[in-house]
Coordinates of C-alpha atoms in Angstrom, one line a residue:
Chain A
X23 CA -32.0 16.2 -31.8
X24 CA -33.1 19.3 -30.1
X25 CA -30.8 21.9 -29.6
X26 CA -26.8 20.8 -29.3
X27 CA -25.7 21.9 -25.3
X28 CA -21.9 21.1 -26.9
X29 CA -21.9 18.4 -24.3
X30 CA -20.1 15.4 -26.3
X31 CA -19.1 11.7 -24.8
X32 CA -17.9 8.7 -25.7
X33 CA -20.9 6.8 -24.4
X34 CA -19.4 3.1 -22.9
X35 CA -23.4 1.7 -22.4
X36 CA -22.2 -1.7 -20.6
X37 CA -23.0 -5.2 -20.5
X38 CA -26.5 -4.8 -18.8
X39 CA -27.1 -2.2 -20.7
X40 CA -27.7 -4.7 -23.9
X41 CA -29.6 -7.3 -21.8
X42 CA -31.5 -6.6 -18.4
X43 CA -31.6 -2.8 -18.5
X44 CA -32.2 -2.0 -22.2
X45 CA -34.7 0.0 -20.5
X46 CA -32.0 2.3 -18.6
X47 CA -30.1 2.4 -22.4
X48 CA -33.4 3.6 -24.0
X49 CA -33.9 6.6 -21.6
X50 CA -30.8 7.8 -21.0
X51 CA -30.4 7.5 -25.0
X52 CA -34.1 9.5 -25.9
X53 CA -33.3 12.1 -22.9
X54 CA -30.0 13.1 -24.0
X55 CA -31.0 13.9 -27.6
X56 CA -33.5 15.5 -25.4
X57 CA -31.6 17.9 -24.1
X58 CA -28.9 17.9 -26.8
X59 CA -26.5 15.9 -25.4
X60 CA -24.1 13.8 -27.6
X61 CA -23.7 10.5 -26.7
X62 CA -21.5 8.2 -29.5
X63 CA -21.1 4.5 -28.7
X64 CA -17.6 4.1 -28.3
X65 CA -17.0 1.6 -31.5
X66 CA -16.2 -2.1 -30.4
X67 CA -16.2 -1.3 -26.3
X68 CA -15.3 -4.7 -24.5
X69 CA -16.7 -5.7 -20.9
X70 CA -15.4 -3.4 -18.1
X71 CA -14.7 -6.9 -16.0
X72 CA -16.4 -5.6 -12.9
X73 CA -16.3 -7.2 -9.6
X74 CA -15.5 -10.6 -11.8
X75 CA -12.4 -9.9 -13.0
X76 CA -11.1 -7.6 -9.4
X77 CA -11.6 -10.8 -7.9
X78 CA -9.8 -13.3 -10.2
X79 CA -6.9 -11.6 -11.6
X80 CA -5.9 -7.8 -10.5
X81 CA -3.9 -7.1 -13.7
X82 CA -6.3 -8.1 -16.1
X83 CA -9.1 -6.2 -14.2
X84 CA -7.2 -2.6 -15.2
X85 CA -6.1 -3.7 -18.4
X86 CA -10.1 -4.7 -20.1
X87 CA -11.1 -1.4 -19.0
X88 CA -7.9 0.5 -20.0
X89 CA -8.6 -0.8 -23.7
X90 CA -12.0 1.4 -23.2
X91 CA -10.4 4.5 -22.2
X92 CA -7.6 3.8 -25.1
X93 CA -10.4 3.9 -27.8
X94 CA -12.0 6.8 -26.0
X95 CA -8.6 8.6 -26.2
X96 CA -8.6 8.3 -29.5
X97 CA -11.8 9.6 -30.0
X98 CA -10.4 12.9 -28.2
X99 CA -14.0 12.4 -25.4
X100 CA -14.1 11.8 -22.2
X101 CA -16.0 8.8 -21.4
X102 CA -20.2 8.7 -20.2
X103 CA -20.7 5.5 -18.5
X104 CA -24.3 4.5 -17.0
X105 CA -23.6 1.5 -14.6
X106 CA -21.8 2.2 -11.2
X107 CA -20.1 -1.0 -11.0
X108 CA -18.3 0.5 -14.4
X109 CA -17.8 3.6 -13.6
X110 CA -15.7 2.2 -10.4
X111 CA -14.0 -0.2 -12.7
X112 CA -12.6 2.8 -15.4
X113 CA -11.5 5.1 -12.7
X114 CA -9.4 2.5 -10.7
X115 CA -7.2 2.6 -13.6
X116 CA -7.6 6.6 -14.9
X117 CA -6.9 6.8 -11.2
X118 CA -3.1 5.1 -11.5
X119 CA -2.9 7.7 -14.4
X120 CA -2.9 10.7 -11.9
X121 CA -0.4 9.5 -9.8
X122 CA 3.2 11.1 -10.7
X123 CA 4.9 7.3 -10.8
X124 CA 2.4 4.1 -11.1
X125 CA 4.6 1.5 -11.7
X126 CA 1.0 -0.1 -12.4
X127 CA 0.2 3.1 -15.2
X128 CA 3.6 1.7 -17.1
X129 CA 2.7 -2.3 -16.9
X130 CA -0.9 -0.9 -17.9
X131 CA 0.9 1.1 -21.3
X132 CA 2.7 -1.3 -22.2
X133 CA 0.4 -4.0 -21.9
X134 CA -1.8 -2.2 -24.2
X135 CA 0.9 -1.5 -27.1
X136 CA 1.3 -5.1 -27.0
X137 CA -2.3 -4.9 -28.8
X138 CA -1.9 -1.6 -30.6
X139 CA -3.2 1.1 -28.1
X140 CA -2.2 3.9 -26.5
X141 CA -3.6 5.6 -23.6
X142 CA -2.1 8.6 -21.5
X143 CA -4.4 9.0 -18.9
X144 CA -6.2 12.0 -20.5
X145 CA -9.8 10.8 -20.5
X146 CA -12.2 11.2 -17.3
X147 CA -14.7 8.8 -16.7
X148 CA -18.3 10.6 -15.9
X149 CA -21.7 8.9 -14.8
X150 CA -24.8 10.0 -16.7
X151 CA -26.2 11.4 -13.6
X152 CA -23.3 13.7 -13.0
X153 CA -23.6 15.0 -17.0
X154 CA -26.9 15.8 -16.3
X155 CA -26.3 17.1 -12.9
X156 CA -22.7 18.9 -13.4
X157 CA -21.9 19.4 -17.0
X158 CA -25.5 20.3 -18.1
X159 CA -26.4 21.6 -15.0
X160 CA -29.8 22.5 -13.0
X161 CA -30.5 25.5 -14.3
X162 CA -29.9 23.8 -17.9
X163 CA -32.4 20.7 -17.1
X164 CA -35.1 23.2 -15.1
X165 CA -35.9 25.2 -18.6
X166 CA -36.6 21.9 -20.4
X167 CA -38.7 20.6 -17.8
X168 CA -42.3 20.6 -20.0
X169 CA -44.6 18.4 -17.0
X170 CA -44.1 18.3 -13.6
X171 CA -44.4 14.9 -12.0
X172 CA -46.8 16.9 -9.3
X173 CA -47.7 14.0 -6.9
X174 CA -45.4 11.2 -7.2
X175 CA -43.6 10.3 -4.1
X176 CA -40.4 8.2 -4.4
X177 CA -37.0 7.4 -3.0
X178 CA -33.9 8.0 -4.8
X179 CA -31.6 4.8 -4.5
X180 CA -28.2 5.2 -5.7
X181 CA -26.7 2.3 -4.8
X182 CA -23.1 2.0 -3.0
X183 CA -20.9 2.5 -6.0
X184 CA -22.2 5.7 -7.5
X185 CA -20.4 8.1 -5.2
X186 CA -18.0 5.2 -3.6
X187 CA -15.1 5.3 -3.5
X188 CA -13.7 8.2 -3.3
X189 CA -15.6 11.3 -2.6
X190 CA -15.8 12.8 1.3
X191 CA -17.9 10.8 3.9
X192 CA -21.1 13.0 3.5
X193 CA -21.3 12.7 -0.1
X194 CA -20.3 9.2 0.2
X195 CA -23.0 8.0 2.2
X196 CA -25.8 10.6 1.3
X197 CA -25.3 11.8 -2.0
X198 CA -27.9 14.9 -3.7
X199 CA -27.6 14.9 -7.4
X200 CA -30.1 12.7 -8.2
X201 CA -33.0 14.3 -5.6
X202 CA -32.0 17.8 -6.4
X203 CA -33.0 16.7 -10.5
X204 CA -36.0 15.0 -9.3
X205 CA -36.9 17.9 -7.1
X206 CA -36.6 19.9 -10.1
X207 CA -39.3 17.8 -12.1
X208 CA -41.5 18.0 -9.6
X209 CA -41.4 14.8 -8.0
X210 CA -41.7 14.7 -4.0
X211 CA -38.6 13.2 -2.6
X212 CA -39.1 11.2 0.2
X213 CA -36.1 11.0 2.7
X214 CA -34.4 7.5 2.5
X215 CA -31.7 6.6 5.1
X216 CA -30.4 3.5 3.0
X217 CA -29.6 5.7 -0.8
X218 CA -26.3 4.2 -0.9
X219 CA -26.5 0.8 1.2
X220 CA -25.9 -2.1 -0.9
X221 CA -28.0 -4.2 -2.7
X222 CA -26.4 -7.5 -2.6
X223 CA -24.6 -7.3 -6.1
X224 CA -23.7 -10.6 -8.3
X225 CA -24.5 -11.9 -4.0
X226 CA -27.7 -12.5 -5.4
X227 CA -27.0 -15.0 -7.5
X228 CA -24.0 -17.1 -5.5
X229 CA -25.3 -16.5 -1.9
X230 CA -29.5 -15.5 -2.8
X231 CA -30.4 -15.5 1.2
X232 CA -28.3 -13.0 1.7
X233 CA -28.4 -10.6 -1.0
X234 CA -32.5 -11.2 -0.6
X235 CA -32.3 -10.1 3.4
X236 CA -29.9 -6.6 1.9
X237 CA -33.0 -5.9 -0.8
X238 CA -35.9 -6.6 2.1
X239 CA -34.3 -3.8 4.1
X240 CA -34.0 -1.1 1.2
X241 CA -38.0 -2.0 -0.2
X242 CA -39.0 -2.4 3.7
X243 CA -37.8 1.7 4.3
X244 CA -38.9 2.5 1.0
X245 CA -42.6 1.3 1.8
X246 CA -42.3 2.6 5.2
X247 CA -41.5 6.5 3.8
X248 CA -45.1 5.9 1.4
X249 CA -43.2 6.1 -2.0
X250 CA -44.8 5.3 -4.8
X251 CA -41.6 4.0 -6.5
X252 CA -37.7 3.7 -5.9
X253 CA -35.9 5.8 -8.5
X254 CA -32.0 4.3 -9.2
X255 CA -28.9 4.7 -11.1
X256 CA -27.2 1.4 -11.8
X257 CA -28.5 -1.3 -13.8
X258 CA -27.2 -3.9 -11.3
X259 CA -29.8 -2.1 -8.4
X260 CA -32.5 -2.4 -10.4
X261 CA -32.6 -6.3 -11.2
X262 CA -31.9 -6.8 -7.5
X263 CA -35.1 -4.6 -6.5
X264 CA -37.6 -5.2 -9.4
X265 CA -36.7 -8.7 -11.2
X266 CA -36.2 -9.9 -7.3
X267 CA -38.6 -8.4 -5.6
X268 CA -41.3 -11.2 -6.0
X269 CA -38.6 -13.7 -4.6
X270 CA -38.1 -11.3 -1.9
X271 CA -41.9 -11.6 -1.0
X272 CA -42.0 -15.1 -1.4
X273 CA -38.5 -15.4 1.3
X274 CA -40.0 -13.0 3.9
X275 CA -43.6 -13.2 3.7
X276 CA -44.0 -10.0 2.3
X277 CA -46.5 -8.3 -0.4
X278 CA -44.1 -5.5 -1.7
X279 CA -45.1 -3.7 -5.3
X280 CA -42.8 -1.5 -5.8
X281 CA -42.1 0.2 -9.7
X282 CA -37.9 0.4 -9.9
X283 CA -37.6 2.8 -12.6
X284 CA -34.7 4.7 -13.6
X285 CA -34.0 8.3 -12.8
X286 CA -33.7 8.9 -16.7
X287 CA -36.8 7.5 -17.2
X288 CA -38.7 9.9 -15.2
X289 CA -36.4 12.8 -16.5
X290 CA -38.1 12.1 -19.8
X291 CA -41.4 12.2 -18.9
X292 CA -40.8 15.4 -17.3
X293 CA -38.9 16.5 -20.9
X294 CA -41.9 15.6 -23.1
X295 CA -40.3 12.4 -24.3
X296 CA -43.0 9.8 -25.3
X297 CA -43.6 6.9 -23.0
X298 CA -42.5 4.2 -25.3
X299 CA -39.8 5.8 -26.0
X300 CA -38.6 5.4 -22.5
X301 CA -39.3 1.9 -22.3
X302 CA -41.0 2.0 -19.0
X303 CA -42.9 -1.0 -19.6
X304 CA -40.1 -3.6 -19.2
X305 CA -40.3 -3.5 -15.6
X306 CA -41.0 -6.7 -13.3
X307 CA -42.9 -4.5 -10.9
X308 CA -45.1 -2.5 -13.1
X309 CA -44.7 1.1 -13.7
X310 CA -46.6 2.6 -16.5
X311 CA -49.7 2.4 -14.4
X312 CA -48.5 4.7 -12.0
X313 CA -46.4 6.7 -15.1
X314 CA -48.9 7.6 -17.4
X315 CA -50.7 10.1 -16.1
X316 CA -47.7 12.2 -16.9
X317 CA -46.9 11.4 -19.8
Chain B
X22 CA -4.0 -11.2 19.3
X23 CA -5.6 -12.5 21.7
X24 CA -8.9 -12.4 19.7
X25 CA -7.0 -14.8 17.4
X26 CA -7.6 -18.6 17.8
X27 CA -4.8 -20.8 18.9
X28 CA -3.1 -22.0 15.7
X29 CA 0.0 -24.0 15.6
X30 CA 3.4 -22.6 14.5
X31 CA 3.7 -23.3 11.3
X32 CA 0.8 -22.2 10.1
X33 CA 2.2 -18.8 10.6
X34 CA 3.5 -17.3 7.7
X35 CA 5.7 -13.9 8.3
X36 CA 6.4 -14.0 4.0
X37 CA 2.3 -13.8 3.2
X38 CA 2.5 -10.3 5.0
X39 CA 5.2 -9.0 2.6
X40 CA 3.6 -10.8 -0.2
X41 CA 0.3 -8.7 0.6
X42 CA 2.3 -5.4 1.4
X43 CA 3.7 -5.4 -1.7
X44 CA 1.0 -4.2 -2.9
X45 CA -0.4 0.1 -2.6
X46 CA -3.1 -1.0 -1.1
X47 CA -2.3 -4.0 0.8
X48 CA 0.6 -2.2 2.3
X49 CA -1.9 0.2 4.1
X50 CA -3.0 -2.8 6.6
X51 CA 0.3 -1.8 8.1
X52 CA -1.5 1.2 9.6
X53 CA -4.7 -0.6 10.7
X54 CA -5.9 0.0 14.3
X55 CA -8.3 -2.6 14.5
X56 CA -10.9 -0.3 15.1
X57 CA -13.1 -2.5 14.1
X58 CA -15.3 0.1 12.0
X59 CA -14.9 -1.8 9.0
X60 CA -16.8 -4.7 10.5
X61 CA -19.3 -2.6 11.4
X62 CA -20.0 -0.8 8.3
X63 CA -19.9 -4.2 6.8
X64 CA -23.8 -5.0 5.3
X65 CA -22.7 -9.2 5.5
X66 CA -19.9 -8.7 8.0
X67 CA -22.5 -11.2 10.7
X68 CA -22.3 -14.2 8.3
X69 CA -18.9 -14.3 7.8
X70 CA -16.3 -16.6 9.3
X71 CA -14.1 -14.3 10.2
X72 CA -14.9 -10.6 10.5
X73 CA -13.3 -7.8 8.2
X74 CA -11.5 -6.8 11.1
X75 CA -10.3 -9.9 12.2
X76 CA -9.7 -10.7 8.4
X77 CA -6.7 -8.0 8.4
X78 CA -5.1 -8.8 11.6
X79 CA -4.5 -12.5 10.7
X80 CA -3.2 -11.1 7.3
X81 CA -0.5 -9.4 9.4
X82 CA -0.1 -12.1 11.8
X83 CA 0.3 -14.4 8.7
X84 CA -2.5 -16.7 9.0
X85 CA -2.0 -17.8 4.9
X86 CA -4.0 -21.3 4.5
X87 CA -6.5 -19.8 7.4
X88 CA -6.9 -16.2 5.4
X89 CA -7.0 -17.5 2.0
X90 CA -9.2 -20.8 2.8
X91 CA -11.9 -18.5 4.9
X92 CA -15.2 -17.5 3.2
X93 CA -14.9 -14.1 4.5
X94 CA -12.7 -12.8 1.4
X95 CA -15.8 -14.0 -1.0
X96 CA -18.6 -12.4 1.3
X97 CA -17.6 -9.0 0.2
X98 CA -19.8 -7.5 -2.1
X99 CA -17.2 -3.9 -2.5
X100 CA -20.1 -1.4 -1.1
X101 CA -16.7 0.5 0.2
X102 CA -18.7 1.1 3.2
X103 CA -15.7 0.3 5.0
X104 CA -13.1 2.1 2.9
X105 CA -14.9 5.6 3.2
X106 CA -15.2 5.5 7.0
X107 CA -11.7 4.0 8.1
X108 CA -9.9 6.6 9.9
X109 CA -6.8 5.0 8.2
X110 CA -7.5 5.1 4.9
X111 CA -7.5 1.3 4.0
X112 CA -9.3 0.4 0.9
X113 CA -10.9 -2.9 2.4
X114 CA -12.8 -4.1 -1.0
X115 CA -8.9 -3.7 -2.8
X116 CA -7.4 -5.5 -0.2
X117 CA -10.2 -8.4 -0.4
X118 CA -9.4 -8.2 -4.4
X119 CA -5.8 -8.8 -3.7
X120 CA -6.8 -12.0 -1.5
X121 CA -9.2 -13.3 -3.7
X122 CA -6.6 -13.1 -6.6
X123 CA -4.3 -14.7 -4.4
X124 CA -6.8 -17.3 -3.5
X125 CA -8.8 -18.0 -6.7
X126 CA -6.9 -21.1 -8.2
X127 CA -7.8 -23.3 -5.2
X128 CA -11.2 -21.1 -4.0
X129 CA -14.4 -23.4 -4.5
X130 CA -16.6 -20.9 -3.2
X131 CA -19.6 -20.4 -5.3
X132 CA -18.9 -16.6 -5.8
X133 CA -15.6 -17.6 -7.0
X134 CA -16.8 -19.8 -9.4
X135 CA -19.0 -17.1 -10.8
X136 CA -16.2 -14.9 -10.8
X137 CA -14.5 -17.3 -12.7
X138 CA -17.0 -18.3 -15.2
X139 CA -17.6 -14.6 -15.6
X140 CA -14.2 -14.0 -16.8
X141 CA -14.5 -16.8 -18.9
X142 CA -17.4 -15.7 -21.0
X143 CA -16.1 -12.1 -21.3
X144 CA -12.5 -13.5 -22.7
X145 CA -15.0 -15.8 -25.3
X146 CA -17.1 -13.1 -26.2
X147 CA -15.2 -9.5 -25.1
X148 CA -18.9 -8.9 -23.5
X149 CA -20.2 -10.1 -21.1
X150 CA -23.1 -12.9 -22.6
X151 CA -25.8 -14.0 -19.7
X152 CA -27.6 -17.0 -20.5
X153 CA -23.4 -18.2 -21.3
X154 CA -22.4 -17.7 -18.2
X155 CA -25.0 -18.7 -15.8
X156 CA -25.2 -22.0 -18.1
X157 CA -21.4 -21.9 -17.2
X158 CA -22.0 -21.5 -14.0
X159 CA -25.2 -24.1 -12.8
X160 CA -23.2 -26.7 -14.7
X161 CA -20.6 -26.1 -11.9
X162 CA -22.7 -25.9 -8.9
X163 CA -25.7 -27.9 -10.0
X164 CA -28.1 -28.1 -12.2
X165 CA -31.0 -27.5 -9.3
X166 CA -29.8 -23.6 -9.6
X167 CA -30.7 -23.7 -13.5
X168 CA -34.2 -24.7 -12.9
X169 CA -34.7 -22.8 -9.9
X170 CA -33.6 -19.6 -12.3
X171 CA -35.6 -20.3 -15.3
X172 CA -38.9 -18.9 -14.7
X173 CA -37.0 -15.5 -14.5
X174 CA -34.8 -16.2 -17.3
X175 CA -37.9 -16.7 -19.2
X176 CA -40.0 -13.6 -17.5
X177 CA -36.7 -11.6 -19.1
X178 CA -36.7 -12.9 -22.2
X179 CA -40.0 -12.2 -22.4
X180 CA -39.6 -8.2 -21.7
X181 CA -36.5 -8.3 -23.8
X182 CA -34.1 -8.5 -21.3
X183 CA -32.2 -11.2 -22.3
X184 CA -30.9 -12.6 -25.7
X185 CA -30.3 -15.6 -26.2
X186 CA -27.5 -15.5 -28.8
X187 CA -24.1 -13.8 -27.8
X188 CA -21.8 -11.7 -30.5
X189 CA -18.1 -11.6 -30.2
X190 CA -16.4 -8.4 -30.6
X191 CA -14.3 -7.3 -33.0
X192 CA -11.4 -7.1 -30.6
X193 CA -11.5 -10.6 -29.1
X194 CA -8.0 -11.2 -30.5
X195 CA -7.2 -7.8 -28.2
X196 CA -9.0 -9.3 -25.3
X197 CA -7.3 -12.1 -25.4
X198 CA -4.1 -10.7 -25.8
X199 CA -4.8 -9.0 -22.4
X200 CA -5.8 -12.1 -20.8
X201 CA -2.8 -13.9 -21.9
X202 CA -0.5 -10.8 -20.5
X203 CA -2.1 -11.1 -17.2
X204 CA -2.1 -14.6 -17.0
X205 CA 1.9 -14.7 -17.9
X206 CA 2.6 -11.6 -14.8
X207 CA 0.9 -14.3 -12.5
X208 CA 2.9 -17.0 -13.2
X209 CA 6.1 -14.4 -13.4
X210 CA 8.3 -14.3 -9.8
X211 CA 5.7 -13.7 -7.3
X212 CA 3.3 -16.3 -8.2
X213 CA 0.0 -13.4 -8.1
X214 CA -1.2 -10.9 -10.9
X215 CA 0.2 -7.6 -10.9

């Protein structure tokens, strides 16, 4: 590891995190030792429950991730998570935590001394691109920047769930973290109308035709601005846009090929980090043809 | 409520109201001006039965079987389009939560079924396991789906994006624990989790 910034999480990777996007896990892994970030796996983690669990039983979908926050607690760290859908899954419940009287905080405690935790509402959930953005900083990721990524046009996707709910309506809709990092390697950032429209979710795989019309739209404006690639920050995004993007061709007659990498991916480049050690081949949709000229 | 179909009498349910109003969030639909700005922040709003909108006024009206039996609750995909731009400060996706979780036993949407398949395979495993699931999942709503899905399932396997074998935790015992809890608060007094 290169020089410790003091930043420390408890790093909650995710389901997808082990399976589709071991790609997204690799990056955000190799850039954070990077930049000195630590980033420990919190031991024994358990799936967040996502949309899943919301939609069958409302307890149970605050108490899997409350069992998270509990071990994080523990740990004394606030918790790093990479996926949106997870992120919006821990705050619902840190959320009841803030609240003066939740009679849903107290069903949530003692729920989870029925299985020997504890958890007082003293962790905060934070996205890897707000670490990098807001704990770490701009002026901390510009002096690392080794390459520029001079020449590669892109939009920056973040999908509906990164800054949903929950902030103001402007930031809501048309968040800047993400473009202001990949201004600062570089990159040219194309303006994109749809960054946090959404991608379908699990639709694509209980109701395809529809979650395949959502994706047409976002790789229709994407071609239409000239980028080279759509940059995103949530594992679920990605499978929609790369691993679906041929069926998207095949459904609308169109010829789209379009790289969906990561935003961490291309932060790495820009740090020095080797290619391989980003895992920037793993992509549907090709990218390390239009990547390693950088690297 | 004149935009509201003709429906007999006693299909109107005055208790389903309370039921959803007992909730944080489901009490907000009390302050709902039927704006109508949910529905059109709505990404899938055009194919479902009944629009957002439309979807909260027969909540209040007490359209139970109508509400609960409608594929509208199952179209969301919680974007929170909706809950960011409502000048009353509903939480839309939470209130469709509620509904679905109110719904769910009897649902035979396919996106419940997934739901349900998924929450299966994370209370087997404490992780969420893919191939277990969507094998889960095709054998409820057809095979056809399975073979339609393969050639990806085999394009990610072969970029290591899928394994094949699922782990279990160490705290499965916890996890199930938790389900158990949850599953005894729904069958407690008012017949829904939480």
């Amino acid at each position: 590891m290169s020089q410790s910034s003091g930043l420390k999480y408890a790093y909650f990777p995710g389901c997808s995190l082990q399976s589709s996007a071991v790609d997204y896990n690799r990056s955000i892994l190799s850039t954070c030792t990077e930049l000195g970030i630590e980033l420990r796996e919190l031991e024994d983690w358990n799936c967040c429950g996502t949309t899943a669990v919301t939609s069958t039983n409302l307890l149970l979908s605050y108490l899997l991730p409350a069992r998270n926050l509990a071990l994080a607690e523990e740990e004394g760290l606030d918790l790093a998570v990479a996926c949106n859908s997870c992120l919006v899954t821990h705050r619902r419940v840190t959320g009841c935590f803030s609240l003066d009287i939740s009679p849903l905080a107290n069903k949530i405690r003692s729920s989870l001394h029925k299985i020997g935790r504890t958890f007082r509402g003293r962790v905060q959930v934070r996205h890897i691109l707000d670490i990098l953005a807001e704990d770490l900083g701009f002026e901390g990721l510009a002096g690392k920047v080794k390459r520029r990524l001079e020449g590669l046009k892109v939009v920056p996707y973040y999908g509906c769930q990164y800054s949903r709910p929950g902030a103001q309506l402007k930031e809501a809709e048309m968040p800047e973290s993400m473009d202001q990092i990949l201004d600062l390697l570089g990159v040219e950032v194309k303006e994109y109308s749809r960054k946090t429209k959404c991608c379908g979710g699990v639709l694509m795989t209980t109701k395809p035709e529809i979650a395949a019309a959502l994706v047409n739209e976002l790789l229709e404006e994407a071609a239409d601005r000239g980028a080279d690639a759509i940059v995103v920050t949530c594992p679920l995004c990605q499978m929609n846009l790369d691993i679906y993007q041929g069926d998207v061709n095949a459904r609308f007659g169109r010829s789209y090929n379009l790289p969906v990498v990561y935003f961490t991916q291309l932060l790495g480049i820009a740090l020095g980090v080797k290619l391989v050690e980003l895992d920037v081949h793993r992509g549907f949709v090709p990218a390390e043809p239009l990547l390693r000229k950088y690297a | 409520m004149a935009a509201l179909e003709l429906t007999r009498r006693e299909e109107f349910d005055p208790a389903f109201l309370s039921l959803v109003a007992s909730f944080p969030e489901g009490a907000k639909i009390r302050h709902c001006v039927q704006c109508g700005t949910c529905t059109g922040s709505c990404p899938v709003s055009y194919q479902m039965q009944h629009t957002p909108r439309k979807i909260i006024e027969m909540v209040r009206a007490g359209m139970r079987r109508a509400v609960l039996t409608s594929d509208s609750i199952w179209y969301c995909a919680s974007c929170y389009s909706c809950s960011v731009r409502c000048p009353q400060g509903i939480n839309l996706p939470e209130v469709m939560y509620l509904l679905r979780s109110i719904a769910t036993a009897t649902a035979r949407d396919r996106s419940a079924i997934f739901y349900h398949c998924f929450s299966e395979t994370v209370r087997r495993y404490g992780r969420l396991h893919e191939p277990a699931l969507m094998l889960r999942y095709q054998l409820r709503t057809g095979l056809l789906g399975l073979f339609k899905n393969l050639p990806i399932g085999v394009q990610m396997l072969a970029k290591g994006k899928l394994h094949l074998l699922g782990r279990r935790i160490g705290g499965c015992q916890e996890v199930e624990t938790l389900f158990r809890l949850a599953e005894d608060e729904r069958r407690g007094s008012t017949g829904v989790p939480i």
